[in-house]
Coordinates of C-alpha atoms and ligand atoms in Angstrom, one line a residue:
X1 CA 15.6 2.6 30.4
X2 CA 15.4 -0.7 32.2
X3 CA 13.1 -2.4 29.6
X4 CA 14.8 -3.8 26.6
X5 CA 14.4 -2.0 23.3
X6 CA 12.2 -3.7 20.8
X7 CA 15.2 -3.7 18.4
X8 CA 17.9 -4.5 21.0
X9 CA 18.7 -8.1 19.8
X10 CA 21.5 -6.9 17.6
X11 CA 23.0 -4.7 20.4
X12 CA 25.4 -5.8 23.2
X13 CA 24.9 -2.9 25.6
X14 CA 21.9 -0.8 26.6
X15 CA 21.3 2.7 25.4
X16 CA 22.8 5.6 27.4
X17 CA 19.8 7.0 29.4
X18 CA 20.2 10.5 28.0
X19 CA 20.5 9.2 24.5
X20 CA 17.4 7.2 25.1
X21 CA 15.5 10.3 26.0
X22 CA 17.1 12.3 23.2
X23 CA 16.0 9.7 20.7
X24 CA 12.5 9.3 22.0
X25 CA 9.5 10.9 20.4
X26 CA 6.8 9.5 22.7
X27 CA 6.7 12.8 24.6
X28 CA 4.9 14.4 21.6
X29 CA 3.9 11.6 19.1
X30 CA 1.5 10.2 21.7
X31 CA -0.8 12.8 20.0
X32 CA -0.9 10.3 17.0
X33 CA -2.1 7.4 19.1
X34 CA -5.6 7.3 17.8
X35 CA -4.3 7.4 14.2
X36 CA -1.6 4.9 14.9
X37 CA -4.3 2.5 16.1
X38 CA -6.5 3.2 13.1
X39 CA -3.6 2.4 10.8
X40 CA -2.7 -0.7 12.7
X41 CA -6.3 -2.0 12.6
X42 CA -6.4 -1.6 8.9
X43 CA -3.0 -3.3 8.6
X44 CA -4.1 -6.2 10.9
X45 CA -7.3 -6.7 8.9
X46 CA -5.3 -6.8 5.7
X47 CA -2.8 -9.3 7.1
X48 CA -5.8 -11.6 7.9
X49 CA -7.6 -11.1 4.6
X50 CA -4.5 -11.9 2.5
X51 CA -3.7 -15.0 4.6
X52 CA -0.4 -13.6 5.8
X53 CA -1.7 -14.3 9.3
X54 CA -4.8 -16.3 10.2
X55 CA -8.3 -14.6 10.3
X56 CA -8.4 -15.5 14.0
X57 CA -5.1 -13.9 14.7
X58 CA -6.1 -10.8 12.8
X59 CA -9.3 -10.5 14.9
X60 CA -7.3 -10.9 18.1
X61 CA -5.0 -8.1 17.0
X62 CA -7.9 -5.8 16.2
X63 CA -9.6 -6.5 19.5
X64 CA -6.3 -5.8 21.4
X65 CA -5.8 -2.5 19.5
X66 CA -9.4 -1.4 20.2
X67 CA -8.7 -2.1 23.9
X68 CA -5.6 0.1 23.9
X69 CA -7.7 2.9 22.3
X70 CA -10.2 2.6 25.2
X71 CA -7.4 2.5 27.8
X72 CA -6.0 5.6 26.3
X73 CA -9.3 7.4 26.4
X74 CA -9.7 6.5 30.1
X75 CA -6.3 7.9 30.8
X76 CA -4.9 4.4 31.7
X77 CA -2.4 4.1 28.9
X78 CA 0.6 6.3 29.7
X79 CA 3.7 5.0 28.0
X80 CA 7.1 6.5 29.3
X81 CA 10.3 7.4 27.4
X82 CA 11.5 3.8 27.6
X83 CA 9.0 3.1 24.9
X84 CA 10.8 5.4 22.4
X85 CA 7.8 6.2 20.2
X86 CA 4.0 5.7 20.0
X87 CA 4.4 2.9 17.5
X88 CA 6.6 0.7 19.7
X89 CA 4.5 1.6 22.8
X90 CA 1.3 0.3 21.1
X91 CA 3.0 -2.8 19.9
X92 CA 4.4 -3.6 23.3
X93 CA 1.1 -3.0 25.0
X94 CA -0.7 -5.1 22.4
X95 CA 1.7 -8.0 23.1
X96 CA 0.9 -7.6 26.8
X97 CA -2.8 -7.8 26.1
X98 CA -3.0 -10.5 23.4
X99 CA 0.3 -12.4 24.1
X100 CA 2.7 -13.7 21.4
X101 CA 0.4 -13.0 18.5
X102 CA 0.9 -9.3 19.1
X103 CA 4.3 -9.7 17.7
X104 CA 2.8 -10.5 14.3
X105 CA 1.3 -7.1 13.9
X106 CA 4.5 -5.6 12.5
X107 CA 4.7 -8.2 9.7
X108 CA 5.1 -6.5 6.3
X109 CA 5.3 -3.1 7.8
X110 CA 7.9 -0.6 9.0
X111 CA 7.7 2.3 11.4
X112 CA 8.6 4.4 8.3
X113 CA 5.4 3.8 6.4
X114 CA 3.5 3.6 9.7
X115 CA 4.5 7.1 10.9
X116 CA 3.8 8.5 7.4
X117 CA 0.3 7.0 7.6
X118 CA -0.3 8.4 11.1
X119 CA 0.7 11.9 10.3
X120 CA -1.4 12.0 7.1
X121 CA -4.4 10.7 9.0
X122 CA -3.9 13.3 11.7
X123 CA -3.4 16.2 9.3
X124 CA -6.4 15.1 7.2
X125 CA -8.6 15.4 10.3
X126 CA -7.1 18.7 11.5
X127 CA -7.4 20.2 8.0
X128 CA -11.1 19.5 8.1
X129 CA -11.4 21.1 11.5
X130 CA -9.4 24.2 10.5
X131 CA -11.6 24.6 7.4
X132 CA -14.7 24.6 9.7
X133 CA -13.1 27.2 11.9
X134 CA -12.4 29.3 8.8
X135 CA -16.1 29.2 8.0
X136 CA -17.0 30.4 11.5
X137 CA -14.5 33.2 11.1
X138 CA -16.0 34.2 7.8
X139 CA -19.5 34.2 9.3
X140 CA -18.4 36.4 12.1
X141 CA -16.9 38.9 9.6
X142 CA -20.0 38.6 7.4
X143 CA -22.3 39.5 10.3
X144 CA -20.5 42.8 10.8
X145 CA -20.3 43.4 7.1
X146 CA -24.1 43.1 6.8
X147 CA -24.6 45.5 9.6
X148 CA -22.1 48.1 8.2
X149 CA -22.7 48.4 4.5
X150 CA -23.5 52.1 4.9
X151 CA -21.0 52.8 7.6
X152 CA -18.1 54.8 6.1
X153 CA -14.5 54.4 7.1
X154 CA -11.4 56.1 5.7
X155 CA -9.7 53.8 3.2
X156 CA -5.9 54.0 3.3
X157 CA -3.0 53.5 1.0
X158 CA 0.5 53.9 2.5
X159 CA -1.5 54.3 5.8
X160 CA -2.5 57.8 4.4
X161 CA -6.1 58.6 4.0
X162 CA -6.9 57.8 0.4
X163 CA -10.6 57.5 -0.3
X164 CA -13.6 56.8 1.9
X165 CA -15.0 53.3 1.7
X166 CA -17.8 51.2 3.1
X167 CA -16.7 49.4 6.4
X168 CA -18.5 46.3 5.0
X169 CA -16.2 46.4 1.9
X170 CA -13.2 46.5 4.2
X171 CA -14.4 43.5 6.2
X172 CA -15.3 41.5 3.1
X173 CA -11.7 41.8 1.9
X174 CA -10.9 39.5 4.9
X175 CA -13.7 37.1 4.1
X176 CA -12.2 36.6 0.6
X177 CA -8.7 36.0 2.1
X178 CA -10.2 33.4 4.4
X179 CA -12.0 31.9 1.3
X180 CA -8.7 31.4 -0.4
X181 CA -7.3 29.8 2.8
X182 CA -10.3 27.4 2.8
X183 CA -9.8 26.5 -0.8
X184 CA -6.1 26.1 -0.4
X185 CA -6.6 23.7 2.5
X186 CA -9.0 21.7 0.4
X187 CA -6.3 21.2 -2.2
X188 CA -3.7 20.3 0.4
X189 CA -6.2 17.8 1.9
X190 CA -6.2 16.0 -1.4
X191 CA -2.4 15.7 -1.6
X192 CA -2.4 14.6 2.1
X193 CA -5.0 12.0 1.5
X194 CA -2.6 9.5 -0.2
X195 CA -1.6 6.2 1.4
X196 CA 2.0 5.3 2.1
X197 CA 1.0 2.2 4.0
X198 CA 2.6 -1.0 2.7
X199 CA 5.7 0.8 1.4
X200 CA 7.7 -0.8 4.2
X201 CA 11.0 0.7 5.4
X202 CA 11.7 2.0 1.9
X203 CA 11.5 -0.7 -0.7
X204 CA 8.1 -2.5 -0.4
X205 CA 7.7 -6.0 1.1
X206 CA 8.1 -9.6 0.1
X207 CA 4.6 -10.4 1.5
X208 CA 1.6 -10.5 -0.7
X209 CA 0.0 -7.4 0.9
X210 CA -3.0 -5.5 -0.4
X211 CA -2.3 -1.8 -0.4
X212 CA -5.7 -1.0 -2.0
X213 CA -7.4 -2.7 0.9
X214 CA -5.7 -0.8 3.6
X215 CA -6.1 2.5 1.7
X216 CA -9.8 1.8 1.4
X217 CA -10.1 0.9 5.1
X218 CA -8.5 4.3 6.0
X219 CA -10.4 6.3 3.4
X220 CA -7.3 7.3 1.5
X221 CA -8.2 8.4 -2.0
X222 CA -5.1 7.0 -3.6
X223 CA -1.7 5.3 -3.1
X224 CA 1.8 6.5 -3.3
X225 CA 3.3 5.1 -6.5
X226 CA 6.9 4.9 -5.3
X227 CA 7.9 3.4 -2.0
X228 CA 11.0 5.6 -1.6
X229 CA 8.9 8.7 -2.2
X230 CA 6.1 7.5 0.1
X231 CA 8.3 7.1 3.2
X232 CA 10.3 10.2 2.8
X233 CA 7.8 12.7 1.4
X234 CA 6.7 15.6 3.7
X235 CA 5.6 17.9 0.9
X236 CA 2.1 17.8 2.2
X237 CA 3.2 18.9 5.7
X238 CA 5.2 21.8 4.2
X239 CA 2.3 22.8 2.1
X240 CA 0.1 22.6 5.2
X241 CA 2.6 24.8 7.1
X242 CA 2.5 27.3 4.2
X243 CA -1.3 27.4 4.2
X244 CA -1.2 27.8 8.0
X245 CA 1.3 30.7 7.6
X246 CA -1.0 32.4 5.1
X247 CA -4.0 32.1 7.5
X248 CA -1.9 33.6 10.3
X249 CA -0.6 36.3 8.0
X250 CA -4.2 37.3 7.1
X251 CA -5.2 37.2 10.8
X252 CA -2.2 39.2 11.7
X253 CA -3.1 41.9 9.2
X254 CA -6.6 42.4 10.6
X255 CA -5.1 42.2 14.1
X256 CA -2.8 45.1 13.3
X257 CA -5.7 47.1 12.0
X258 CA -7.7 46.4 15.1
X259 CA -4.8 47.4 17.3
X260 CA -4.6 50.7 15.4
X261 CA -8.3 51.2 15.3
X262 CA -8.7 50.6 19.1
X263 CA -6.0 53.3 19.8
X264 CA -7.0 56.7 21.1
X265 CA -5.6 58.2 17.9
X266 CA -8.0 56.3 15.6
X267 CA -10.9 55.5 18.0
X268 CA -12.7 53.5 15.3
X269 CA -13.4 50.4 17.4
X270 CA -14.1 49.7 21.1
X271 CA -13.0 46.3 22.5
X272 CA -15.5 45.0 25.0
X273 CA -14.5 43.9 28.5
X274 CA -14.9 40.2 27.7
X275 CA -12.1 40.3 25.2
X276 CA -9.6 42.8 26.5
X277 CA -7.4 43.1 29.5
X278 CA -6.2 46.0 31.8
X279 CA -2.8 47.1 32.8
X280 CA -1.4 46.3 36.2
X281 CA -0.2 49.9 36.7
X282 CA -2.1 52.2 34.4
X283 CA -5.7 52.2 35.5
X284 CA -7.0 53.9 32.4
X285 CA -5.8 51.2 30.0
X286 CA -7.7 48.5 28.0
X287 CA -5.3 46.5 26.0
X288 CA -6.0 44.7 22.7
X289 CA -4.4 41.4 23.8
X290 CA -6.2 39.1 21.5
X291 CA -5.1 40.8 18.2
X292 CA -1.6 41.3 19.7
X293 CA -1.3 37.7 20.6
X294 CA -2.5 36.6 17.2
X295 CA 0.0 39.0 15.5
X296 CA 2.7 37.6 17.8
X297 CA 1.9 33.9 17.3
X298 CA 2.1 34.4 13.5
X299 CA 5.9 34.4 14.0
X300 CA 6.1 30.9 15.3
X301 CA 4.0 29.4 12.5
X302 CA 6.2 31.1 9.9
X303 CA 9.1 29.7 11.9
X304 CA 7.7 26.1 11.6
X305 CA 7.4 26.5 7.9
X306 CA 11.1 27.6 7.6
X307 CA 12.0 24.9 10.1
X308 CA 10.6 22.0 8.2
X309 CA 11.8 23.2 4.8
X310 CA 15.3 23.3 6.4
X311 CA 14.9 19.9 7.9
X312 CA 14.1 18.5 4.4
X313 CA 16.6 20.3 2.3
X314 CA 19.5 18.0 2.6
X315 CA 17.9 14.6 3.2
X316 CA 19.0 11.8 1.0
X317 CA 16.4 9.2 0.2
X318 CA 14.6 7.6 1.8
X319 CA 13.6 7.8 5.6
X320 CA 16.0 9.6 7.9
X321 CA 15.5 10.2 11.6
X322 CA 15.5 13.9 10.9
X323 CA 11.9 13.4 9.8
X324 CA 10.9 12.9 13.4
X325 CA 11.3 16.7 13.7
X326 CA 8.3 17.2 11.5
X327 CA 5.8 16.5 14.3
X328 CA 6.2 19.2 16.9
X329 CA 6.2 21.8 14.1
X330 CA 3.0 20.4 12.6
X331 CA 1.3 19.9 16.0
X332 CA 2.1 23.4 17.2
X333 CA 1.1 25.0 13.9
X334 CA -2.3 23.2 14.1
X335 CA -2.9 24.2 17.7
X336 CA -1.9 27.8 17.1
X337 CA -4.0 28.3 13.9
X338 CA -7.0 26.7 15.6
X339 CA -6.7 28.8 18.7
X340 CA -6.2 32.1 16.8
X341 CA -9.2 31.4 14.5
X342 CA -11.3 30.7 17.6
X343 CA -10.1 33.8 19.5
X344 CA -10.7 36.1 16.5
X345 CA -14.1 34.6 15.9
X346 CA -15.1 35.2 19.5
X347 CA -13.7 38.7 19.4
X348 CA -15.9 39.5 16.4
X349 CA -18.9 37.7 17.7
X350 CA -19.0 39.4 21.1
X351 CA -15.9 41.5 21.8
X352 CA -16.0 44.5 19.6
X353 CA -18.1 47.4 18.5
X354 CA -17.4 49.9 15.7
X355 CA -17.7 53.5 16.7
X356 CA -19.9 54.6 13.8
X357 CA -20.1 58.3 14.9
X358 CA -16.4 58.6 15.1
X359 CA -16.1 56.9 11.7
X360 CA -18.6 59.3 10.2
X361 CA -16.6 62.3 11.6
X362 CA -13.4 60.8 10.4
X363 CA -14.5 60.7 6.7
X364 CA -15.8 64.2 7.0
X365 CA -12.6 65.8 8.2
X366 CA -10.1 65.0 5.5
X367 CA -9.3 65.5 1.9
X368 CA -10.0 61.9 0.8
X369 CA -12.7 63.2 -1.5
X370 CA -10.1 65.1 -3.6
X371 CA -10.2 62.4 -6.3
X372 CA -13.9 63.0 -6.7
X373 CA -13.3 66.7 -7.4
X374 CA -10.9 65.7 -10.2
X375 CA -13.4 63.1 -11.5
X376 CA -16.1 65.9 -11.4
X377 CA -14.1 68.1 -13.7
X378 CA -13.1 65.2 -15.9
X379 CA -16.7 64.2 -16.3
X380 CA -17.3 67.8 -17.6
X381 CA -14.6 67.4 -20.3
X382 CA -11.5 68.7 -18.5
X383 CA -8.6 66.2 -19.2
X384 CA -8.1 64.2 -16.1
X385 CA -4.4 65.1 -15.6
X386 CA -5.2 68.8 -15.9
X387 CA -8.1 68.4 -13.4
X388 CA -5.7 66.4 -11.1
X389 CA -3.2 69.2 -11.0
X390 CA -5.8 71.9 -10.4
X391 CA -7.3 69.9 -7.5
X392 CA -3.8 69.5 -6.1
X393 CA -3.6 73.3 -6.0
X394 CA -7.1 73.6 -4.4
X395 CA -6.1 71.1 -1.6
X396 CA -2.9 73.0 -1.0
X397 CA -4.8 76.3 -0.7
X398 CA -7.3 74.7 1.7
X399 CA -4.6 73.2 3.9
X400 CA -3.0 76.7 3.9
X401 CA -6.2 78.3 5.0
X402 CA -7.1 75.5 7.5
X403 CA -10.3 74.5 5.8
X404 CA -11.8 71.4 4.1
X405 CA -12.9 71.2 0.4
X406 CA -16.6 71.4 1.5
X407 CA -15.8 74.7 3.2
X408 CA -15.0 76.5 -0.1
X409 CA -17.7 79.0 -1.2
X410 CA -19.3 78.6 -4.6
X411 CA -17.4 81.7 -5.7
X412 CA -14.1 80.2 -4.6
X413 CA -14.8 77.0 -6.6
X414 CA -15.6 79.1 -9.7
X415 CA -12.4 81.0 -9.3
X416 CA -10.5 77.8 -9.5
X417 CA -12.5 76.6 -12.6
X418 CA -15.6 77.9 -14.3
X419 CA -16.9 74.3 -14.7
X420 CA -17.6 74.0 -10.9
X421 CA -21.3 74.4 -10.1
X422 CA -23.5 74.1 -7.0
X423 CA -23.7 70.4 -7.3
X424 CA -20.0 70.1 -6.4
X425 CA -21.0 69.9 -2.7
X426 CA -23.2 66.9 -3.3
X427 CA -20.5 65.3 -5.5
X428 CA -17.9 65.4 -2.8
X429 CA -20.0 64.4 0.2
X430 CA -18.4 61.2 1.5
X431 CA -21.6 59.2 1.2
X432 CA -22.0 60.1 -2.5
X433 CA -18.3 59.5 -3.1
X434 CA -18.6 55.9 -1.8
X435 CA -22.0 55.3 -3.5
X436 CA -20.7 56.2 -6.9
X437 CA -17.8 53.7 -6.9
X438 CA -20.2 51.2 -8.3
X439 CA -17.7 49.3 -10.6
X440 CA -17.7 45.6 -10.1
X441 CA -15.7 44.7 -7.0
X442 CA -15.7 48.4 -5.9
X443 CA -16.9 49.9 -2.6
X444 CA -20.2 51.4 -3.9
X445 CA -23.0 50.4 -1.5
X446 CA -24.8 48.5 -4.3
X447 CA -21.7 46.6 -5.2
X448 CA -21.0 45.7 -1.6
X449 CA -24.6 44.5 -1.1
X450 CA -24.3 42.3 -4.1
X451 CA -20.9 41.0 -3.0
X452 CA -22.4 40.0 0.4
X453 CA -25.4 38.4 -1.3
X454 CA -23.2 36.4 -3.6
X455 CA -21.1 35.1 -0.8
X456 CA -24.1 34.2 1.3
X457 CA -25.6 32.3 -1.7
X458 CA -22.3 30.5 -2.0
X459 CA -22.3 29.6 1.6
X460 CA -25.8 28.3 1.5
X461 CA -24.9 26.1 -1.5
X462 CA -22.0 24.8 0.6
X463 CA -24.4 24.0 3.4
X464 CA -22.3 26.3 5.4
X465 CA -24.7 29.0 6.5
X466 CA -26.1 28.2 9.9
Ligands
LIG1 N1 9.5 8.2 15.8 C1 9.9 8.1 14.4 C2 9.4 9.3 13.7 O1 8.8 10.1 14.2 C3 9.1 6.9 13.8 C4 9.8 6.2 12.7 C5 11.1 5.7 13.1 N2 11.7 4.8 12.2 C6 12.9 4.4 12.4 N3 13.3 3.6 11.5 N4 13.6 4.6 13.4 O2 9.8 9.6 12.5

């Protein structure tokens, strides 16, 4: 801490070195550098345009800021903790480059509206990238769905075999979750895309600034209406962390299913070597690390959401230094969500294969067609509840005798109820059972084909099917 603090004029003695480090955010907010420069360029142009500084000074500032951007890209701009934060680091370097005029950049601005601007610009960009990754994830799921419309898989409730379904139907459920995630992020983008620049420290400024101009320069869709709200609002960041948590929750649910499916007990899916790892002691093992890590990383993103909500809950208006704690949470959530979406997309694109034979056997070795026996009787006029009770007795008898429903003889069926005929065998074959669930949104093959087609048409319309 040998350099003087930018704000040190009012202070008699230097900052305690540990407190200096404790206070500094440069270690992580350097991530905002590009956005800080964008914001400062817009501000510098506005200062020139409104005559608050001369056009020439404004141009000098812009050139200096562009140079810092280049220096950073080349790895030459490496501010240390003595700079406190990215905003002061840029201002100091600017003054080194352009001289005294650099000190005019901060006219009519505060780090409070500046940091709010930076974080919104950053998040706006990252939201766009995460939405693209969600599209890739959807396409990876969709490819498997198209291939597996007629592949059957046991459908579960309470993790008990319930009714057989189409594997494509199961995968499409996740496509729709990702769709809500994509739409949700679009709405959050709109609430993030609001300019706080020009709100100053908390109260606005005495200078004749032009907030519309800076907002336009930075492609913000609108302006904050209230300066206190502008510098202290992090709702958009909390909403983002909530959307990120939902994405992770969805990824974690499919991860859990993959982990189960890859187990010896299920054997529904094989993880390929490119996306699985071995054990250092048990030579036979192949571990589902990708879904396990995704499931595990979900916890930290939930944690960031709780963390930021808690940071905000007791803050009086307007800016408080507590707000500096928003950044690591946001950065880590962004990195985690992006990495998990990428890893899961790679896993589905090249790292797994469904064991269709095992799946076929699975749906043929249980009682998940029992509902269809009851439906069969109900269709013949037997009240459903009565049919349901009778089928319960039939299943119980079968379990007792160690056989499946399809193993019952025609005679045995008839003994249970005279309405049973030869066509009961066809009626309870898993393929038929699935095909007949042809209600809108159901698992019937025809419905699933239509659902996939509708989604593809939608993606084409979005220009998103490549
Ligand atoms: N590093 C600060 C943050 O991340 C920037 C704003 C500081 N403002 C202030 N008045 N100290 O929030």
